[in-house]
Amino acid sequence: MKKSLLLLVLACLIVPLQATAGVTHTPHHSSQSQPDLLIKDVYKKAKLQGVMDYQVFKEGYTAYFNTKGRKKQLLTIIDYSKPSTQKRFYVIDLKRNKLVYYTYVTHGVNSGGKVATKFSNVVNSRQTSLGTFLTDNTYYGGNGYSLRLDGLTHGVNDNARRRYIVVHGAKYADESFIRRNGYLGRSWGCPALPTHLARQIIDTIKNGSVIYARA
């Protein structure tokens, strides 16, 4: 009798262990959905709906997340799929979940007219480069106060230093140029900004923030 009771007790202990062996407990959200949830949350809190397409923001945020060496919780996105007559330069503060700048930006003279259709990593091409950049320090050059960029996308923009691709201000990047000419002026490949915003934007994003340019 005692032996039968002992066997019964052991059976009761073993069955639950066997039932749980090899079972994977699925969390409420899968690991693959977590990044999407975070990105959608930032997109919503920064009030980007109607200002920037979600897929564009997702690309930019992914580039930011994957960039080693970033020092600031800032993400700049340049959406070259838009014509130059539309605002397509966005600076997003990811710490405060806030869009802090939204303005015009030029593309290269050999990239196209109102719309950029050709992109290059070649020295002297005078075309715009796409991909992920990391901002560096500032200097005064032929275009005034400028911001050096390091291209991080191999074969796509890693000649940025050799090409002197920098952020700077330009009169041909102002909205007044569009009103007079019907299009925004073009650079030699640099993302040039309106003169009245250039310095404050450069000082905000300099020294280790991410820029993601796409088309």
PDB file of C-alpha atoms in Angstrom:
ATOM      1  CA  MET A   1       0.000   0.000   0.000  1.00  0.00           C
ATOM      2  CA  LYS A   2       2.756   2.397   0.966  1.00  0.00           C
ATOM      3  CA  LYS A   3       4.644   1.489  -2.188  1.00  0.00           C
ATOM      4  CA  SER A   4       1.559   2.248  -4.338  1.00  0.00           C
ATOM      5  CA  LEU A   5       1.121   5.644  -2.683  1.00  0.00           C
ATOM      6  CA  LEU A   6       4.800   6.491  -3.258  1.00  0.00           C
ATOM      7  CA  LEU A   7       4.523   5.623  -6.952  1.00  0.00           C
ATOM      8  CA  LEU A   8       1.385   7.742  -7.266  1.00  0.00           C
ATOM      9  CA  VAL A   9       3.105  10.764  -5.710  1.00  0.00           C
ATOM     10  CA  LEU A  10       6.099  10.383  -8.039  1.00  0.00           C
ATOM     11  CA  ALA A  11       3.811  10.163 -11.061  1.00  0.00           C
ATOM     12  CA  CYS A  12       2.082  13.393 -10.055  1.00  0.00           C
ATOM     13  CA  LEU A  13       5.448  15.164  -9.855  1.00  0.00           C
ATOM     14  CA  ILE A  14       6.844  13.808 -13.113  1.00  0.00           C
ATOM     15  CA  VAL A  15       3.834  14.552 -15.348  1.00  0.00           C
ATOM     16  CA  PRO A  16       3.921  18.359 -14.923  1.00  0.00           C
ATOM     17  CA  LEU A  17       7.678  18.357 -15.611  1.00  0.00           C
ATOM     18  CA  GLN A  18       7.177  16.374 -18.800  1.00  0.00           C
ATOM     19  CA  ALA A  19       4.321  18.595 -19.867  1.00  0.00           C
ATOM     20  CA  THR A  20       6.489  21.708 -19.633  1.00  0.00           C
ATOM     21  CA  ALA A  21       9.652  20.170 -21.074  1.00  0.00           C
ATOM     22  CA  GLY A  22      10.438  21.538 -24.507  1.00  0.00           C
ATOM     23  CA  VAL A  23       7.605  24.086 -24.393  1.00  0.00           C
ATOM     24  CA  THR A  24       8.538  27.609 -25.479  1.00  0.00           C
ATOM     25  CA  HIS A  25       6.570  30.367 -23.818  1.00  0.00           C
ATOM     26  CA  THR A  26       5.710  32.993 -26.396  1.00  0.00           C
ATOM     27  CA  PRO A  27       5.723  36.546 -25.023  1.00  0.00           C
ATOM     28  CA  HIS A  28       2.765  38.810 -25.654  1.00  0.00           C
ATOM     29  CA  HIS A  29       4.676  40.435 -28.557  1.00  0.00           C
ATOM     30  CA  SER A  30       7.209  38.553 -30.637  1.00  0.00           C
ATOM     31  CA  SER A  31      10.780  39.875 -30.738  1.00  0.00           C
ATOM     32  CA  GLN A  32      10.280  40.842 -34.381  1.00  0.00           C
ATOM     33  CA  SER A  33       7.368  43.123 -33.513  1.00  0.00           C
ATOM     34  CA  GLN A  34       9.175  45.044 -30.770  1.00  0.00           C
ATOM     35  CA  PRO A  35      11.136  47.384 -33.105  1.00  0.00           C
ATOM     36  CA  ASP A  36       7.981  48.178 -35.067  1.00  0.00           C
ATOM     37  CA  LEU A  37       6.117  49.002 -31.865  1.00  0.00           C
ATOM     38  CA  LEU A  38       8.894  51.352 -30.762  1.00  0.00           C
ATOM     39  CA  ILE A  39       9.157  53.048 -34.153  1.00  0.00           C
ATOM     40  CA  LYS A  40       5.395  53.532 -34.396  1.00  0.00           C
ATOM     41  CA  ASP A  41       5.364  54.995 -30.878  1.00  0.00           C
ATOM     42  CA  VAL A  42       8.062  57.551 -31.728  1.00  0.00           C
ATOM     43  CA  TYR A  43       6.359  58.347 -35.050  1.00  0.00           C
ATOM     44  CA  LYS A  44       3.096  59.044 -33.230  1.00  0.00           C
ATOM     45  CA  LYS A  45       4.573  61.050 -30.366  1.00  0.00           C
ATOM     46  CA  ALA A  46       6.664  63.180 -32.741  1.00  0.00           C
ATOM     47  CA  LYS A  47       3.457  63.945 -34.676  1.00  0.00           C
ATOM     48  CA  LEU A  48       4.984  62.927 -37.999  1.00  0.00           C
ATOM     49  CA  GLN A  49       1.781  61.647 -39.572  1.00  0.00           C
ATOM     50  CA  GLY A  50       0.926  63.821 -42.564  1.00  0.00           C
ATOM     51  CA  VAL A  51       4.441  65.278 -42.515  1.00  0.00           C
ATOM     52  CA  MET A  52       6.531  62.213 -43.303  1.00  0.00           C
ATOM     53  CA  ASP A  53       5.531  58.802 -44.611  1.00  0.00           C
ATOM     54  CA  TYR A  54       5.827  56.131 -41.910  1.00  0.00           C
ATOM     55  CA  GLN A  55       7.956  53.863 -44.112  1.00  0.00           C
ATOM     56  CA  VAL A  56      10.441  56.704 -44.647  1.00  0.00           C
ATOM     57  CA  PHE A  57      10.704  57.252 -40.905  1.00  0.00           C
ATOM     58  CA  LYS A  58      11.095  53.527 -40.311  1.00  0.00           C
ATOM     59  CA  GLU A  59      14.018  53.385 -42.771  1.00  0.00           C
ATOM     60  CA  GLY A  60      15.646  56.355 -41.086  1.00  0.00           C
ATOM     61  CA  TYR A  61      15.152  55.039 -37.566  1.00  0.00           C
ATOM     62  CA  THR A  62      16.570  51.660 -38.555  1.00  0.00           C
ATOM     63  CA  ALA A  63      19.638  53.388 -40.015  1.00  0.00           C
ATOM     64  CA  TYR A  64      20.012  55.392 -36.796  1.00  0.00           C
ATOM     65  CA  PHE A  65      19.688  52.292 -34.604  1.00  0.00           C
ATOM     66  CA  ASN A  66      22.309  50.412 -36.629  1.00  0.00           C
ATOM     67  CA  THR A  67      24.861  53.239 -36.687  1.00  0.00           C
ATOM     68  CA  LYS A  68      27.852  52.715 -34.427  1.00  0.00           C
ATOM     69  CA  GLY A  69      29.573  55.767 -33.033  1.00  0.00           C
ATOM     70  CA  ARG A  70      26.528  58.002 -32.827  1.00  0.00           C
ATOM     71  CA  LYS A  71      26.710  60.420 -29.932  1.00  0.00           C
ATOM     72  CA  LYS A  72      23.402  62.257 -30.122  1.00  0.00           C
ATOM     73  CA  GLN A  73      19.779  61.140 -29.979  1.00  0.00           C
ATOM     74  CA  LEU A  74      19.066  63.035 -33.166  1.00  0.00           C
ATOM     75  CA  LEU A  75      18.028  61.704 -36.548  1.00  0.00           C
ATOM     76  CA  THR A  76      18.069  63.729 -39.745  1.00  0.00           C
ATOM     77  CA  ILE A  77      16.179  62.300 -42.705  1.00  0.00           C
ATOM     78  CA  ILE A  78      16.457  63.660 -46.242  1.00  0.00           C
ATOM     79  CA  ASP A  79      13.724  62.349 -48.514  1.00  0.00           C
ATOM     80  CA  TYR A  80      14.935  62.877 -52.074  1.00  0.00           C
ATOM     81  CA  SER A  81      11.850  61.143 -53.471  1.00  0.00           C
ATOM     82  CA  LYS A  82      10.173  64.527 -53.038  1.00  0.00           C
ATOM     83  CA  PRO A  83      10.789  67.399 -55.487  1.00  0.00           C
ATOM     84  CA  SER A  84      13.078  70.175 -54.309  1.00  0.00           C
ATOM     85  CA  THR A  85      10.121  72.575 -54.172  1.00  0.00           C
ATOM     86  CA  GLN A  86       8.809  70.638 -51.162  1.00  0.00           C
ATOM     87  CA  LYS A  87      10.288  70.508 -47.686  1.00  0.00           C
ATOM     88  CA  ARG A  88      12.202  67.243 -47.405  1.00  0.00           C
ATOM     89  CA  PHE A  89      14.802  67.788 -44.676  1.00  0.00           C
ATOM     90  CA  TYR A  90      13.692  66.592 -41.227  1.00  0.00           C
ATOM     91  CA  VAL A  91      15.551  66.737 -37.915  1.00  0.00           C
ATOM     92  CA  ILE A  92      13.939  64.609 -35.211  1.00  0.00           C
ATOM     93  CA  ASP A  93      14.900  64.714 -31.540  1.00  0.00           C
ATOM     94  CA  LEU A  94      14.533  61.076 -30.481  1.00  0.00           C
ATOM     95  CA  LYS A  95      15.018  61.904 -26.821  1.00  0.00           C
ATOM     96  CA  ARG A  96      12.050  64.253 -26.733  1.00  0.00           C
ATOM     97  CA  ASN A  97      10.170  62.588 -29.622  1.00  0.00           C
ATOM     98  CA  LYS A  98       9.886  65.894 -31.412  1.00  0.00           C
ATOM     99  CA  LEU A  99      10.363  67.203 -34.949  1.00  0.00           C
ATOM    100  CA  VAL A 100      12.682  70.163 -34.416  1.00  0.00           C
ATOM    101  CA  TYR A 101      13.410  71.216 -38.024  1.00  0.00           C
ATOM    102  CA  TYR A 102      11.483  70.713 -41.257  1.00  0.00           C
ATOM    103  CA  THR A 103      12.783  72.603 -44.256  1.00  0.00           C
ATOM    104  CA  TYR A 104      14.086  72.657 -47.826  1.00  0.00           C
ATOM    105  CA  VAL A 105      17.325  71.058 -48.987  1.00  0.00           C
ATOM    106  CA  THR A 106      19.091  70.987 -52.337  1.00  0.00           C
ATOM    107  CA  HIS A 107      20.334  68.112 -54.445  1.00  0.00           C
ATOM    108  CA  GLY A 108      23.252  68.002 -56.863  1.00  0.00           C
ATOM    109  CA  VAL A 109      23.134  69.801 -60.191  1.00  0.00           C
ATOM    110  CA  ASN A 110      23.746  66.543 -62.054  1.00  0.00           C
ATOM    111  CA  SER A 111      21.158  64.629 -60.041  1.00  0.00           C
ATOM    112  CA  GLY A 112      18.221  66.179 -61.849  1.00  0.00           C
ATOM    113  CA  GLY A 113      16.100  69.292 -62.169  1.00  0.00           C
ATOM    114  CA  LYS A 114      13.216  69.707 -59.761  1.00  0.00           C
ATOM    115  CA  VAL A 115      13.398  66.005 -58.869  1.00  0.00           C
ATOM    116  CA  ALA A 116      16.609  64.076 -58.132  1.00  0.00           C
ATOM    117  CA  THR A 117      16.820  60.910 -60.221  1.00  0.00           C
ATOM    118  CA  LYS A 118      20.566  60.215 -60.381  1.00  0.00           C
ATOM    119  CA  PHE A 119      22.842  59.588 -57.414  1.00  0.00           C
ATOM    120  CA  SER A 120      26.562  58.972 -57.169  1.00  0.00           C
ATOM    121  CA  ASN A 121      29.519  58.280 -54.923  1.00  0.00           C
ATOM    122  CA  VAL A 122      32.022  59.386 -57.577  1.00  0.00           C
ATOM    123  CA  VAL A 123      34.365  62.339 -57.085  1.00  0.00           C
ATOM    124  CA  ASN A 124      33.451  65.333 -59.294  1.00  0.00           C
ATOM    125  CA  SER A 125      30.129  63.786 -60.312  1.00  0.00           C
ATOM    126  CA  ARG A 126      28.256  66.740 -58.791  1.00  0.00           C
ATOM    127  CA  GLN A 127      25.502  64.338 -57.873  1.00  0.00           C
ATOM    128  CA  THR A 128      23.865  63.696 -54.525  1.00  0.00           C
ATOM    129  CA  SER A 129      24.819  60.667 -52.417  1.00  0.00           C
ATOM    130  CA  LEU A 130      22.316  58.514 -50.578  1.00  0.00           C
ATOM    131  CA  GLY A 131      22.804  56.318 -47.507  1.00  0.00           C
ATOM    132  CA  THR A 132      23.754  56.844 -43.880  1.00  0.00           C
ATOM    133  CA  PHE A 133      26.097  59.611 -42.751  1.00  0.00           C
ATOM    134  CA  LEU A 134      27.566  60.542 -39.394  1.00  0.00           C
ATOM    135  CA  THR A 135      28.122  64.228 -38.737  1.00  0.00           C
ATOM    136  CA  ASP A 136      31.543  65.473 -37.682  1.00  0.00           C
ATOM    137  CA  ASN A 137      32.926  68.913 -36.872  1.00  0.00           C
ATOM    138  CA  THR A 138      32.382  72.320 -38.454  1.00  0.00           C
ATOM    139  CA  TYR A 139      34.617  74.712 -40.376  1.00  0.00           C
ATOM    140  CA  TYR A 140      34.483  77.860 -42.483  1.00  0.00           C
ATOM    141  CA  GLY A 141      35.007  77.257 -46.194  1.00  0.00           C
ATOM    142  CA  GLY A 142      33.980  78.550 -49.580  1.00  0.00           C
ATOM    143  CA  ASN A 143      30.330  78.076 -48.650  1.00  0.00           C
ATOM    144  CA  GLY A 144      30.681  79.674 -45.229  1.00  0.00           C
ATOM    145  CA  TYR A 145      29.875  77.781 -42.049  1.00  0.00           C
ATOM    146  CA  SER A 146      29.860  74.094 -42.997  1.00  0.00           C
ATOM    147  CA  LEU A 147      29.513  70.659 -41.422  1.00  0.00           C
ATOM    148  CA  ARG A 148      31.726  67.725 -42.395  1.00  0.00           C
ATOM    149  CA  LEU A 149      30.080  64.363 -43.032  1.00  0.00           C
ATOM    150  CA  ASP A 150      31.375  60.805 -42.985  1.00  0.00           C
ATOM    151  CA  GLY A 151      29.594  58.452 -45.386  1.00  0.00           C
ATOM    152  CA  LEU A 152      29.000  55.080 -43.727  1.00  0.00           C
ATOM    153  CA  THR A 153      27.316  53.168 -46.558  1.00  0.00           C
ATOM    154  CA  HIS A 154      29.995  51.246 -48.425  1.00  0.00           C
ATOM    155  CA  GLY A 155      30.101  51.969 -52.138  1.00  0.00           C
ATOM    156  CA  VAL A 156      27.184  54.393 -51.869  1.00  0.00           C
ATOM    157  CA  ASN A 157      28.468  57.436 -49.954  1.00  0.00           C
ATOM    158  CA  ASP A 158      31.839  56.477 -48.447  1.00  0.00           C
ATOM    159  CA  ASN A 159      33.590  59.001 -50.706  1.00  0.00           C
ATOM    160  CA  ALA A 160      31.829  61.877 -48.957  1.00  0.00           C
ATOM    161  CA  ARG A 161      35.064  63.240 -47.477  1.00  0.00           C
ATOM    162  CA  ARG A 162      36.934  63.016 -50.772  1.00  0.00           C
ATOM    163  CA  ARG A 163      34.021  64.694 -52.537  1.00  0.00           C
ATOM    164  CA  TYR A 164      33.757  67.450 -49.895  1.00  0.00           C
ATOM    165  CA  ILE A 165      30.101  66.627 -49.326  1.00  0.00           C
ATOM    166  CA  VAL A 166      29.114  68.892 -46.426  1.00  0.00           C
ATOM    167  CA  VAL A 167      26.050  70.584 -45.003  1.00  0.00           C
ATOM    168  CA  HIS A 168      26.078  74.344 -45.601  1.00  0.00           C
ATOM    169  CA  GLY A 169      23.755  77.244 -46.207  1.00  0.00           C
ATOM    170  CA  ALA A 170      23.051  78.739 -49.629  1.00  0.00           C
ATOM    171  CA  LYS A 171      20.885  81.541 -50.998  1.00  0.00           C
ATOM    172  CA  TYR A 172      19.709  79.209 -53.757  1.00  0.00           C
ATOM    173  CA  ALA A 173      18.279  76.907 -51.078  1.00  0.00           C
ATOM    174  CA  ASP A 174      15.835  79.535 -49.791  1.00  0.00           C
ATOM    175  CA  GLU A 175      12.109  79.498 -50.457  1.00  0.00           C
ATOM    176  CA  SER A 176      12.462  82.892 -52.130  1.00  0.00           C
ATOM    177  CA  PHE A 177      14.503  81.193 -54.880  1.00  0.00           C
ATOM    178  CA  ILE A 178      11.565  78.858 -55.546  1.00  0.00           C
ATOM    179  CA  ARG A 179       9.149  81.804 -55.800  1.00  0.00           C
ATOM    180  CA  ARG A 180      11.389  83.539 -58.327  1.00  0.00           C
ATOM    181  CA  ASN A 181      12.392  80.502 -60.410  1.00  0.00           C
ATOM    182  CA  GLY A 182       9.821  77.783 -59.857  1.00  0.00           C
ATOM    183  CA  TYR A 183      12.415  75.361 -58.491  1.00  0.00           C
ATOM    184  CA  LEU A 184      15.098  75.184 -55.812  1.00  0.00           C
ATOM    185  CA  GLY A 185      18.702  75.848 -56.762  1.00  0.00           C
ATOM    186  CA  ARG A 186      21.159  72.971 -56.949  1.00  0.00           C
ATOM    187  CA  SER A 187      24.537  72.319 -55.386  1.00  0.00           C
ATOM    188  CA  TRP A 188      27.579  70.307 -56.455  1.00  0.00           C
ATOM    189  CA  GLY A 189      26.263  67.388 -54.415  1.00  0.00           C
ATOM    190  CA  CYS A 190      26.009  68.927 -50.959  1.00  0.00           C
ATOM    191  CA  PRO A 191      22.754  69.066 -48.984  1.00  0.00           C
ATOM    192  CA  ALA A 192      22.539  72.862 -48.839  1.00  0.00           C
ATOM    193  CA  LEU A 193      20.025  74.491 -46.487  1.00  0.00           C
ATOM    194  CA  PRO A 194      18.211  77.845 -46.339  1.00  0.00           C
ATOM    195  CA  THR A 195      20.608  80.509 -45.103  1.00  0.00           C
ATOM    196  CA  HIS A 196      18.433  81.635 -42.193  1.00  0.00           C
ATOM    197  CA  LEU A 197      18.355  78.099 -40.747  1.00  0.00           C
ATOM    198  CA  ALA A 198      21.703  76.648 -41.750  1.00  0.00           C
ATOM    199  CA  ARG A 199      23.793  77.667 -38.746  1.00  0.00           C
ATOM    200  CA  GLN A 200      21.281  76.637 -36.104  1.00  0.00           C
ATOM    201  CA  ILE A 201      20.641  73.304 -37.800  1.00  0.00           C
ATOM    202  CA  ILE A 202      24.363  72.634 -38.203  1.00  0.00           C
ATOM    203  CA  ASP A 203      25.000  73.468 -34.549  1.00  0.00           C
ATOM    204  CA  THR A 204      22.178  71.133 -33.531  1.00  0.00           C
ATOM    205  CA  ILE A 205      23.259  68.083 -35.539  1.00  0.00           C
ATOM    206  CA  LYS A 206      27.068  68.438 -35.526  1.00  0.00           C
ATOM    207  CA  ASN A 207      29.470  66.081 -33.741  1.00  0.00           C
ATOM    208  CA  GLY A 208      27.970  62.632 -33.949  1.00  0.00           C
ATOM    209  CA  SER A 209      24.387  62.618 -35.131  1.00  0.00           C
ATOM    210  CA  VAL A 210      22.967  60.428 -37.911  1.00  0.00           C
ATOM    211  CA  ILE A 211      21.778  61.627 -41.309  1.00  0.00           C
ATOM    212  CA  TYR A 212      19.872  59.228 -43.520  1.00  0.00           C
ATOM    213  CA  ALA A 213      19.332  60.195 -47.166  1.00  0.00           C
ATOM    214  CA  ARG A 214      16.989  58.178 -49.354  1.00  0.00           C
ATOM    215  CA  ALA A 215      15.130  58.421 -52.644  1.00  0.00           C
TER     216      ALA A 215
END
